[in-house]
Amino acid sequence: MTGTQTLLARGVLGVVAASAGLIAVSLKRFQRGSSRSFDGYANASFLVSRLGLYVLLFFVLHLAPRGDIPAYYFPEASAAVKGALPYLGFPSSYAPLHPYLDGAAILLWRSPLAIILLAILFEAALLPVWLRLGRELFAEQSVRIAAMLYIASPISLQFVAVDGQDNVIVALLLGLAILSLVRKREAISGALVALGVVCIKFLPLLYFPAFFLAAQRRVRWLFGFAGVLAVGYGGFALLHVPLLYPLIREGDLKTASNLPYIMESIFGSAISLRMSDGLLVLILMAILALMAVAVRGASQECRLRILVFGVAALTLALLAFSKKSWPPYLMYALFPMSLLVAEGSHSRLRTGVFALFSINAVVVHSFWATVFSQALGPEMHRLLLARDQKAIVFLALQLVVVAGYLWLFVEAMRKVVRGGRRPEPTVRSNAGLAA
């Protein structure tokens, strides 16, 4: 497929999936039945949709994988299988164990499609985790709405089932880590968070302070986290692998669809890396400070609800304010974001806005790459001054996506500030599936 055809296909997939989600949450029959029955339908729907799309694209239509799979994942996995060390034998922007994880997949089936299938299987494990975890902390109705929004999410379908993005592995580990805190297994929770840092990329370090704040036995949690991190990175350090290579390699990169890029596009002046990074750090610190106040004296349930919404807020802050952010990072906290939408009032309006946001999220970066070859902000500013129609459309797409980030961010922070308390039952009854 050409870039233009791919862009169009993303748009069609986004519209079809989002429409299915809107229809699903409006059906009253999903309110009825036992939890076991709902979970069976939910998990079956997930597997049929993901594997069905996978088979359709790659075995019926015989499309070739695009994006990170052929460009980075598969070559790095192939090099690792041959014995090369990350950062020394081949360049990589990922954690040191990342190419070995993908390498295990291609040892069983030497094809880039094996890596996409691996991501789908990890995500298939994620939904049952959040169904179980969700019922510990949220009303049944909210969990069901969130599950339906997730199953029909264009973000999940595009970035995992089509693109094979492994950010979903981090999402699974974070969900398991929160579930471990529910079961008071703090050391296991810490180890799971650290696994994301060792196996995928450095970004899961973003969630370290939030989990530390939410854990009741923080020393045990820290022990589990530090133990896995020390073993995972210590072994490569002994092999003299330059562990900071990914940060050095990508430290100066900029992408579209965030506030720094939009500001550069509108005003034409490049924002210094120090300024944009400093603003992001201040915002992240503010989030963590509010979380620290909220968890003080809170019950176990409220602490963990604060953690769920805090994970969403941290992810959205990264996406909105970082100079380098990609919509696939939404996968880190897509289910918590779905819970944000599900637990609010006026559900029909909220799900509609969430659907519009999701469609734009799967299209905007493809538009940037296909139409503008990833042009930076100052170049986009010149196109806007010339009233280039495509540049204007791209700016509008970005504004919708960033507005979605900020909307969900504000919703998450409201939940954090109010101490993670559940909404009043009267509010929930007015925000049903058929609202």
Short mmCIF file of C-alpha atoms in Angstrom, two decimals:
data_model
loop_
_atom_site.label_atom_id
_atom_site.label_comp_id
_atom_site.label_asym_id
_atom_site.label_seq_id
_atom_site.Cartn_x
_atom_site.Cartn_y
_atom_site.Cartn_z
CA MET A 1 0.00 0.00 0.00
CA THR A 2 1.10 3.56 -0.63
CA GLY A 3 1.29 6.10 2.16
CA THR A 4 -1.91 7.76 0.98
CA GLN A 5 -3.76 4.44 0.89
CA THR A 6 -2.52 3.64 4.38
CA LEU A 7 -3.71 7.02 5.64
CA LEU A 8 -7.13 6.43 4.13
CA ALA A 9 -7.30 2.92 5.58
CA ARG A 10 -6.49 4.25 9.05
CA GLY A 11 -9.32 6.73 8.75
CA VAL A 12 -11.81 4.09 7.63
CA LEU A 13 -10.75 1.70 10.40
CA GLY A 14 -11.05 4.51 12.94
CA VAL A 15 -14.56 5.49 11.86
CA VAL A 16 -15.83 1.89 11.71
CA ALA A 17 -14.35 0.94 15.09
CA ALA A 18 -15.46 4.11 16.86
CA SER A 19 -18.99 3.72 15.45
CA ALA A 20 -19.11 0.14 16.71
CA GLY A 21 -18.10 1.37 20.15
CA LEU A 22 -20.86 3.99 20.21
CA ILE A 23 -23.43 1.36 19.23
CA ALA A 24 -22.16 -1.14 21.80
CA VAL A 25 -22.39 1.21 24.78
CA SER A 26 -25.95 2.17 23.80
CA LEU A 27 -27.24 -1.42 23.92
CA LYS A 28 -29.09 -2.10 27.18
CA ARG A 29 -28.52 -5.84 27.02
CA PHE A 30 -24.90 -5.32 28.06
CA GLN A 31 -26.24 -4.11 31.42
CA ARG A 32 -27.85 -7.47 32.04
CA GLY A 33 -26.39 -10.87 32.70
CA SER A 34 -23.69 -12.05 35.03
CA SER A 35 -20.15 -10.77 35.13
CA ARG A 36 -18.95 -14.15 33.93
CA SER A 37 -21.24 -14.00 30.91
CA PHE A 38 -20.17 -10.46 30.04
CA ASP A 39 -16.49 -11.34 30.38
CA GLY A 40 -16.93 -14.30 28.06
CA TYR A 41 -18.52 -12.15 25.36
CA ALA A 42 -15.95 -9.38 25.89
CA ASN A 43 -12.93 -11.64 25.59
CA ALA A 44 -14.39 -13.47 22.60
CA SER A 45 -15.17 -10.17 20.87
CA PHE A 46 -11.65 -8.99 21.49
CA LEU A 47 -10.01 -12.10 20.05
CA VAL A 48 -12.31 -12.27 17.03
CA SER A 49 -11.78 -8.59 16.17
CA ARG A 50 -7.99 -8.60 16.61
CA LEU A 51 -7.20 -11.95 15.05
CA GLY A 52 -9.81 -11.37 12.34
CA LEU A 53 -8.23 -8.05 11.38
CA TYR A 54 -4.76 -9.61 11.54
CA VAL A 55 -5.72 -12.48 9.21
CA LEU A 56 -7.61 -10.17 6.85
CA LEU A 57 -4.74 -7.72 6.41
CA PHE A 58 -1.75 -10.02 6.30
CA PHE A 59 -3.08 -13.33 4.95
CA VAL A 60 -6.09 -12.43 2.83
CA LEU A 61 -4.99 -9.06 1.46
CA HIS A 62 -1.28 -9.97 1.78
CA LEU A 63 -0.28 -6.52 3.00
CA ALA A 64 3.26 -6.00 4.27
CA PRO A 65 3.81 -4.72 7.81
CA ARG A 66 4.65 -1.01 7.99
CA GLY A 67 6.17 1.37 10.50
CA ASP A 68 8.34 0.27 13.40
CA ILE A 69 8.07 -3.47 12.73
CA PRO A 70 10.15 -3.58 9.50
CA ALA A 71 12.16 -0.46 10.35
CA TYR A 72 13.28 -1.30 13.89
CA TYR A 73 11.74 -4.29 15.66
CA PHE A 74 12.53 -7.03 13.15
CA PRO A 75 16.10 -5.93 12.25
CA GLU A 76 16.99 -5.50 15.92
CA ALA A 77 15.48 -8.87 16.84
CA SER A 78 17.37 -10.54 13.99
CA ALA A 79 20.64 -9.00 15.17
CA ALA A 80 20.02 -10.08 18.75
CA VAL A 81 19.27 -13.66 17.66
CA LYS A 82 22.63 -13.69 15.88
CA GLY A 83 24.40 -12.74 19.11
CA ALA A 84 24.87 -8.98 18.72
CA LEU A 85 24.54 -6.78 21.79
CA PRO A 86 22.13 -3.82 21.81
CA TYR A 87 23.76 -0.37 21.47
CA LEU A 88 27.10 -2.03 20.59
CA GLY A 89 26.25 -4.45 17.78
CA PHE A 90 23.26 -2.48 16.52
CA PRO A 91 21.58 0.85 17.33
CA SER A 92 18.35 0.80 19.29
CA SER A 93 16.00 3.25 20.97
CA TYR A 94 14.54 0.57 23.22
CA ALA A 95 15.41 -1.17 26.47
CA PRO A 96 18.22 -3.75 26.32
CA LEU A 97 15.92 -6.79 26.56
CA HIS A 98 13.53 -5.52 23.90
CA PRO A 99 15.26 -7.12 20.88
CA TYR A 100 15.52 -10.43 22.76
CA LEU A 101 11.79 -10.42 23.48
CA ASP A 102 11.04 -9.95 19.80
CA GLY A 103 13.86 -12.36 18.98
CA ALA A 104 12.06 -15.11 20.90
CA ALA A 105 9.03 -14.56 18.65
CA ILE A 106 10.96 -14.76 15.38
CA LEU A 107 12.82 -17.86 16.55
CA LEU A 108 9.44 -19.62 16.53
CA TRP A 109 8.36 -18.02 13.27
CA ARG A 110 10.87 -16.01 11.28
CA SER A 111 8.58 -13.28 10.06
CA PRO A 112 7.78 -9.70 11.10
CA LEU A 113 4.20 -10.94 11.50
CA ALA A 114 5.35 -12.97 14.52
CA ILE A 115 6.10 -9.72 16.37
CA ILE A 116 2.65 -8.32 15.60
CA LEU A 117 1.04 -11.56 16.76
CA LEU A 118 3.09 -11.39 19.97
CA ALA A 119 1.68 -7.90 20.69
CA ILE A 120 -1.87 -9.12 20.06
CA LEU A 121 -1.41 -12.04 22.46
CA PHE A 122 -0.09 -9.75 25.18
CA GLU A 123 -3.10 -7.49 24.70
CA ALA A 124 -5.42 -10.49 24.86
CA ALA A 125 -4.09 -11.02 28.40
CA LEU A 126 -4.59 -7.36 29.28
CA LEU A 127 -8.40 -7.28 28.98
CA PRO A 128 -9.06 -10.04 31.59
CA VAL A 129 -6.63 -8.32 33.97
CA TRP A 130 -8.51 -5.02 33.76
CA LEU A 131 -11.91 -6.71 34.02
CA ARG A 132 -10.80 -8.31 37.27
CA LEU A 133 -8.95 -5.26 38.53
CA GLY A 134 -11.71 -2.88 37.48
CA ARG A 135 -14.32 -4.63 39.60
CA GLU A 136 -12.12 -4.22 42.67
CA LEU A 137 -12.12 -0.43 42.30
CA PHE A 138 -15.02 0.62 40.06
CA ALA A 139 -18.74 0.03 39.65
CA GLU A 140 -19.74 -2.89 37.44
CA GLN A 141 -21.42 -0.61 34.93
CA SER A 142 -18.30 1.54 34.55
CA VAL A 143 -16.15 -1.52 33.98
CA ARG A 144 -18.51 -2.81 31.28
CA ILE A 145 -18.64 0.52 29.46
CA ALA A 146 -14.86 0.87 29.62
CA ALA A 147 -14.40 -2.68 28.31
CA MET A 148 -16.67 -2.02 25.33
CA LEU A 149 -14.91 1.25 24.56
CA TYR A 150 -11.58 -0.56 24.72
CA ILE A 151 -12.63 -3.48 22.53
CA ALA A 152 -13.90 -1.10 19.83
CA SER A 153 -11.05 1.38 20.25
CA PRO A 154 -9.41 2.52 16.98
CA ILE A 155 -6.30 3.22 19.06
CA SER A 156 -5.96 -0.40 20.16
CA LEU A 157 -6.90 -1.87 16.79
CA GLN A 158 -4.52 0.30 14.78
CA PHE A 159 -1.50 0.48 17.05
CA VAL A 160 -1.49 -3.15 18.18
CA ALA A 161 -3.36 -5.40 15.73
CA VAL A 162 -2.07 -3.53 12.66
CA ASP A 163 1.16 -1.81 13.69
CA GLY A 164 2.28 -4.34 16.32
CA GLN A 165 3.36 -1.63 18.78
CA ASP A 166 4.71 -3.22 21.96
CA ASN A 167 3.58 -0.38 24.23
CA VAL A 168 0.73 -2.72 25.09
CA ILE A 169 3.22 -4.91 26.99
CA VAL A 170 3.90 -1.98 29.31
CA ALA A 171 0.13 -1.55 29.71
CA LEU A 172 -0.23 -5.20 30.71
CA LEU A 173 2.61 -4.96 33.22
CA LEU A 174 1.13 -1.79 34.76
CA GLY A 175 -2.27 -3.45 35.08
CA LEU A 176 -0.73 -6.50 36.73
CA ALA A 177 1.28 -4.21 39.02
CA ILE A 178 -1.88 -2.43 40.22
CA LEU A 179 -3.65 -5.78 40.67
CA SER A 180 -0.69 -6.93 42.77
CA LEU A 181 -1.16 -3.90 45.02
CA VAL A 182 -4.84 -4.84 45.41
CA ARG A 183 -3.64 -8.23 46.66
CA LYS A 184 -1.01 -6.57 48.89
CA ARG A 185 1.92 -8.06 46.97
CA GLU A 186 4.02 -4.94 46.85
CA ALA A 187 7.32 -6.55 45.88
CA ILE A 188 5.72 -8.25 42.87
CA SER A 189 4.12 -4.95 41.88
CA GLY A 190 7.47 -3.18 41.93
CA ALA A 191 9.09 -5.97 39.92
CA LEU A 192 6.39 -5.76 37.25
CA VAL A 193 6.84 -2.01 36.79
CA ALA A 194 10.60 -2.51 36.51
CA LEU A 195 10.10 -5.23 33.89
CA GLY A 196 8.60 -2.62 31.59
CA VAL A 197 11.72 -0.49 31.98
CA VAL A 198 14.02 -3.42 31.28
CA CYS A 199 12.06 -5.08 28.47
CA ILE A 200 10.49 -2.22 26.49
CA LYS A 201 11.90 1.27 27.08
CA PHE A 202 12.85 3.84 29.71
CA LEU A 203 9.46 5.59 29.62
CA PRO A 204 7.78 3.37 32.26
CA LEU A 205 10.10 5.09 34.76
CA LEU A 206 7.52 7.85 34.48
CA TYR A 207 5.18 5.78 36.65
CA PHE A 208 7.70 4.85 39.34
CA PRO A 209 6.84 7.71 41.75
CA ALA A 210 3.08 7.17 41.36
CA PHE A 211 3.31 3.49 42.28
CA PHE A 212 5.67 4.26 45.14
CA LEU A 213 3.19 6.79 46.55
CA ALA A 214 0.24 4.41 46.23
CA ALA A 215 1.94 1.38 47.78
CA GLN A 216 1.18 0.84 51.46
CA ARG A 217 4.41 -1.06 52.14
CA ARG A 218 6.71 1.13 50.13
CA VAL A 219 9.97 -0.52 51.16
CA ARG A 220 8.79 -3.87 49.82
CA TRP A 221 7.61 -2.24 46.59
CA LEU A 222 10.96 -0.49 46.17
CA PHE A 223 12.82 -3.71 46.84
CA GLY A 224 10.96 -5.50 44.05
CA PHE A 225 11.46 -2.61 41.64
CA ALA A 226 15.16 -2.12 42.39
CA GLY A 227 15.88 -5.85 42.30
CA VAL A 228 14.59 -6.36 38.76
CA LEU A 229 16.16 -3.12 37.55
CA ALA A 230 19.54 -4.08 39.02
CA VAL A 231 19.52 -7.54 37.49
CA GLY A 232 18.16 -6.38 34.14
CA TYR A 233 20.56 -3.49 33.62
CA GLY A 234 23.40 -4.77 35.78
CA GLY A 235 24.07 -7.72 33.49
CA PHE A 236 24.39 -5.48 30.45
CA ALA A 237 26.54 -3.03 32.42
CA LEU A 238 28.98 -5.85 33.10
CA LEU A 239 29.19 -6.35 29.34
CA HIS A 240 30.12 -2.66 28.99
CA VAL A 241 26.92 -1.86 27.10
CA PRO A 242 26.31 1.94 27.06
CA LEU A 243 22.96 1.86 28.85
CA LEU A 244 22.14 5.53 28.27
CA TYR A 245 22.47 5.19 24.50
CA PRO A 246 18.68 5.41 23.82
CA LEU A 247 18.41 8.65 25.77
CA ILE A 248 21.40 10.17 23.98
CA ARG A 249 20.12 9.00 20.60
CA GLU A 250 16.62 10.44 21.00
CA GLY A 251 17.24 13.33 23.37
CA ASP A 252 16.96 15.99 20.66
CA LEU A 253 14.11 14.48 18.66
CA LYS A 254 10.87 16.36 18.09
CA THR A 255 7.54 15.09 16.84
CA ALA A 256 4.17 16.55 15.93
CA SER A 257 0.82 16.43 17.76
CA ASN A 258 1.92 18.04 20.99
CA LEU A 259 1.75 21.58 22.35
CA PRO A 260 5.41 22.48 21.66
CA TYR A 261 5.03 21.50 17.99
CA ILE A 262 1.74 23.36 17.64
CA MET A 263 3.23 26.49 19.19
CA GLU A 264 6.20 26.32 16.84
CA SER A 265 3.87 25.85 13.86
CA ILE A 266 1.73 28.84 14.80
CA PHE A 267 4.44 31.28 15.85
CA GLY A 268 7.34 30.05 13.73
CA SER A 269 9.97 30.12 16.47
CA ALA A 270 11.64 26.95 17.66
CA ILE A 271 11.16 26.26 21.36
CA SER A 272 14.39 25.36 23.13
CA LEU A 273 14.72 21.79 24.32
CA ARG A 274 15.57 23.01 27.81
CA MET A 275 12.38 25.07 28.00
CA SER A 276 10.07 22.33 26.75
CA ASP A 277 11.70 19.68 28.94
CA GLY A 278 11.59 21.99 31.94
CA LEU A 279 7.87 22.67 31.48
CA LEU A 280 7.14 18.95 31.22
CA VAL A 281 9.12 18.22 34.40
CA LEU A 282 7.24 20.92 36.31
CA ILE A 283 3.88 19.53 35.21
CA LEU A 284 4.86 15.97 36.13
CA MET A 285 6.06 17.15 39.53
CA ALA A 286 2.78 18.98 40.10
CA ILE A 287 0.82 15.81 39.28
CA LEU A 288 2.89 13.76 41.70
CA ALA A 289 2.59 16.42 44.42
CA LEU A 290 -1.20 16.35 44.12
CA MET A 291 -1.14 12.55 44.20
CA ALA A 292 1.02 12.63 47.34
CA VAL A 293 -1.52 14.88 49.08
CA ALA A 294 -4.46 12.78 47.88
CA VAL A 295 -3.12 9.40 49.08
CA ARG A 296 -2.33 10.71 52.55
CA GLY A 297 -4.77 9.05 54.90
CA ALA A 298 -6.80 7.57 52.04
CA SER A 299 -8.26 4.06 52.16
CA GLN A 300 -6.68 1.26 50.16
CA GLU A 301 -9.38 1.48 47.50
CA CYS A 302 -9.03 5.25 47.14
CA ARG A 303 -5.23 5.01 46.98
CA LEU A 304 -5.44 2.58 44.09
CA ARG A 305 -8.12 4.57 42.28
CA ILE A 306 -5.81 7.59 42.63
CA LEU A 307 -3.03 5.47 41.12
CA VAL A 308 -5.20 4.38 38.16
CA PHE A 309 -6.15 7.97 37.35
CA GLY A 310 -2.63 9.18 38.12
CA VAL A 311 -1.21 6.77 35.54
CA ALA A 312 -3.66 8.21 33.01
CA ALA A 313 -2.75 11.80 33.96
CA LEU A 314 0.99 11.19 33.69
CA THR A 315 0.57 9.55 30.27
CA LEU A 316 -1.59 12.39 28.98
CA ALA A 317 0.79 15.04 30.31
CA LEU A 318 3.64 13.33 28.47
CA LEU A 319 1.63 13.26 25.25
CA ALA A 320 0.44 16.86 25.46
CA PHE A 321 3.55 18.65 26.74
CA SER A 322 6.54 16.59 25.62
CA LYS A 323 8.42 17.69 22.48
CA LYS A 324 8.62 13.99 21.51
CA SER A 325 5.36 12.16 21.93
CA TRP A 326 3.55 9.63 19.80
CA PRO A 327 -0.16 8.69 19.92
CA PRO A 328 0.82 5.00 20.39
CA TYR A 329 1.86 6.02 23.93
CA LEU A 330 -1.90 6.16 24.61
CA MET A 331 -1.72 2.38 24.89
CA TYR A 332 0.09 2.72 28.23
CA ALA A 333 -3.14 3.85 29.87
CA LEU A 334 -5.93 3.26 27.37
CA PHE A 335 -8.09 1.24 29.75
CA PRO A 336 -7.79 3.81 32.58
CA MET A 337 -8.74 6.49 30.04
CA SER A 338 -11.74 4.40 29.02
CA LEU A 339 -12.71 4.23 32.70
CA LEU A 340 -12.48 8.03 32.85
CA VAL A 341 -15.05 8.26 30.08
CA ALA A 342 -17.22 5.47 31.49
CA GLU A 343 -17.41 6.88 35.02
CA GLY A 344 -18.43 10.39 33.98
CA SER A 345 -21.89 11.84 33.51
CA HIS A 346 -23.57 12.49 30.15
CA SER A 347 -22.07 9.26 28.76
CA ARG A 348 -23.48 9.62 25.24
CA LEU A 349 -21.77 12.98 24.73
CA ARG A 350 -18.55 11.81 26.40
CA THR A 351 -18.32 8.62 24.37
CA GLY A 352 -18.95 10.62 21.19
CA VAL A 353 -16.14 13.04 22.00
CA PHE A 354 -13.87 10.14 22.93
CA ALA A 355 -14.66 8.46 19.60
CA LEU A 356 -13.78 11.62 17.64
CA PHE A 357 -10.54 11.96 19.59
CA SER A 358 -9.64 8.30 18.96
CA ILE A 359 -10.19 8.57 15.20
CA ASN A 360 -7.91 11.60 15.00
CA ALA A 361 -5.29 9.91 17.18
CA VAL A 362 -4.79 7.06 14.68
CA VAL A 363 -4.69 9.38 11.68
CA VAL A 364 -2.70 12.43 12.72
CA HIS A 365 0.85 11.02 12.71
CA SER A 366 0.27 9.12 9.48
CA PHE A 367 -0.89 12.41 7.94
CA TRP A 368 2.29 14.10 9.18
CA ALA A 369 4.54 11.39 7.76
CA THR A 370 2.71 10.85 4.47
CA VAL A 371 1.89 14.41 3.47
CA PHE A 372 4.71 16.41 5.10
CA SER A 373 7.53 13.85 5.48
CA GLN A 374 7.66 14.69 9.21
CA ALA A 375 8.34 18.39 8.71
CA LEU A 376 9.29 20.32 11.86
CA GLY A 377 7.33 23.22 13.35
CA PRO A 378 9.09 26.18 11.66
CA GLU A 379 8.63 24.59 8.22
CA MET A 380 4.96 23.97 9.00
CA HIS A 381 4.69 27.65 10.01
CA ARG A 382 5.79 28.69 6.52
CA LEU A 383 3.14 26.46 4.97
CA LEU A 384 0.48 27.92 7.24
CA LEU A 385 1.52 31.47 6.30
CA ALA A 386 1.12 30.45 2.66
CA ARG A 387 -2.37 29.18 3.52
CA ASP A 388 -1.55 25.68 2.41
CA GLN A 389 -4.82 23.73 2.72
CA LYS A 390 -3.18 20.51 3.81
CA ALA A 391 -1.21 22.32 6.50
CA ILE A 392 -4.42 23.88 7.81
CA VAL A 393 -6.12 20.46 7.91
CA PHE A 394 -3.10 19.01 9.73
CA LEU A 395 -3.18 21.80 12.29
CA ALA A 396 -6.89 21.12 12.87
CA LEU A 397 -6.22 17.40 13.37
CA GLN A 398 -3.49 18.18 15.89
CA LEU A 399 -5.70 20.60 17.79
CA VAL A 400 -8.41 17.95 18.12
CA VAL A 401 -5.91 15.37 19.40
CA VAL A 402 -4.22 17.72 21.87
CA ALA A 403 -7.61 19.01 23.05
CA GLY A 404 -8.48 15.35 23.72
CA TYR A 405 -5.29 14.90 25.72
CA LEU A 406 -6.07 17.97 27.81
CA TRP A 407 -9.72 17.04 28.31
CA LEU A 408 -8.84 13.57 29.59
CA PHE A 409 -5.97 15.02 31.63
CA VAL A 410 -8.30 17.42 33.43
CA GLU A 411 -10.80 14.60 34.04
CA ALA A 412 -8.05 12.41 35.52
CA MET A 413 -6.73 15.17 37.77
CA ARG A 414 -10.24 15.90 39.06
CA LYS A 415 -10.44 12.28 40.17
CA VAL A 416 -7.03 12.52 41.82
CA VAL A 417 -7.78 15.77 43.64
CA ARG A 418 -11.08 14.48 45.04
CA GLY A 419 -9.15 11.65 46.66
CA GLY A 420 -10.16 8.82 44.36
CA ARG A 421 -13.64 8.61 45.90
CA ARG A 422 -16.30 6.85 43.87
CA PRO A 423 -19.09 9.00 42.41
CA GLU A 424 -22.36 9.08 44.35
CA PRO A 425 -24.73 6.24 43.41
CA THR A 426 -27.33 8.74 42.18
CA VAL A 427 -24.79 10.15 39.71
CA ARG A 428 -23.93 6.69 38.45
CA SER A 429 -27.56 5.80 37.82
CA ASN A 430 -27.88 8.79 35.52
CA ALA A 431 -24.79 7.85 33.55
CA GLY A 432 -25.87 4.41 32.39
CA LEU A 433 -25.16 2.70 29.16
CA ALA A 434 -28.27 4.10 27.57
CA ALA A 435 -27.79 7.66 28.85
#
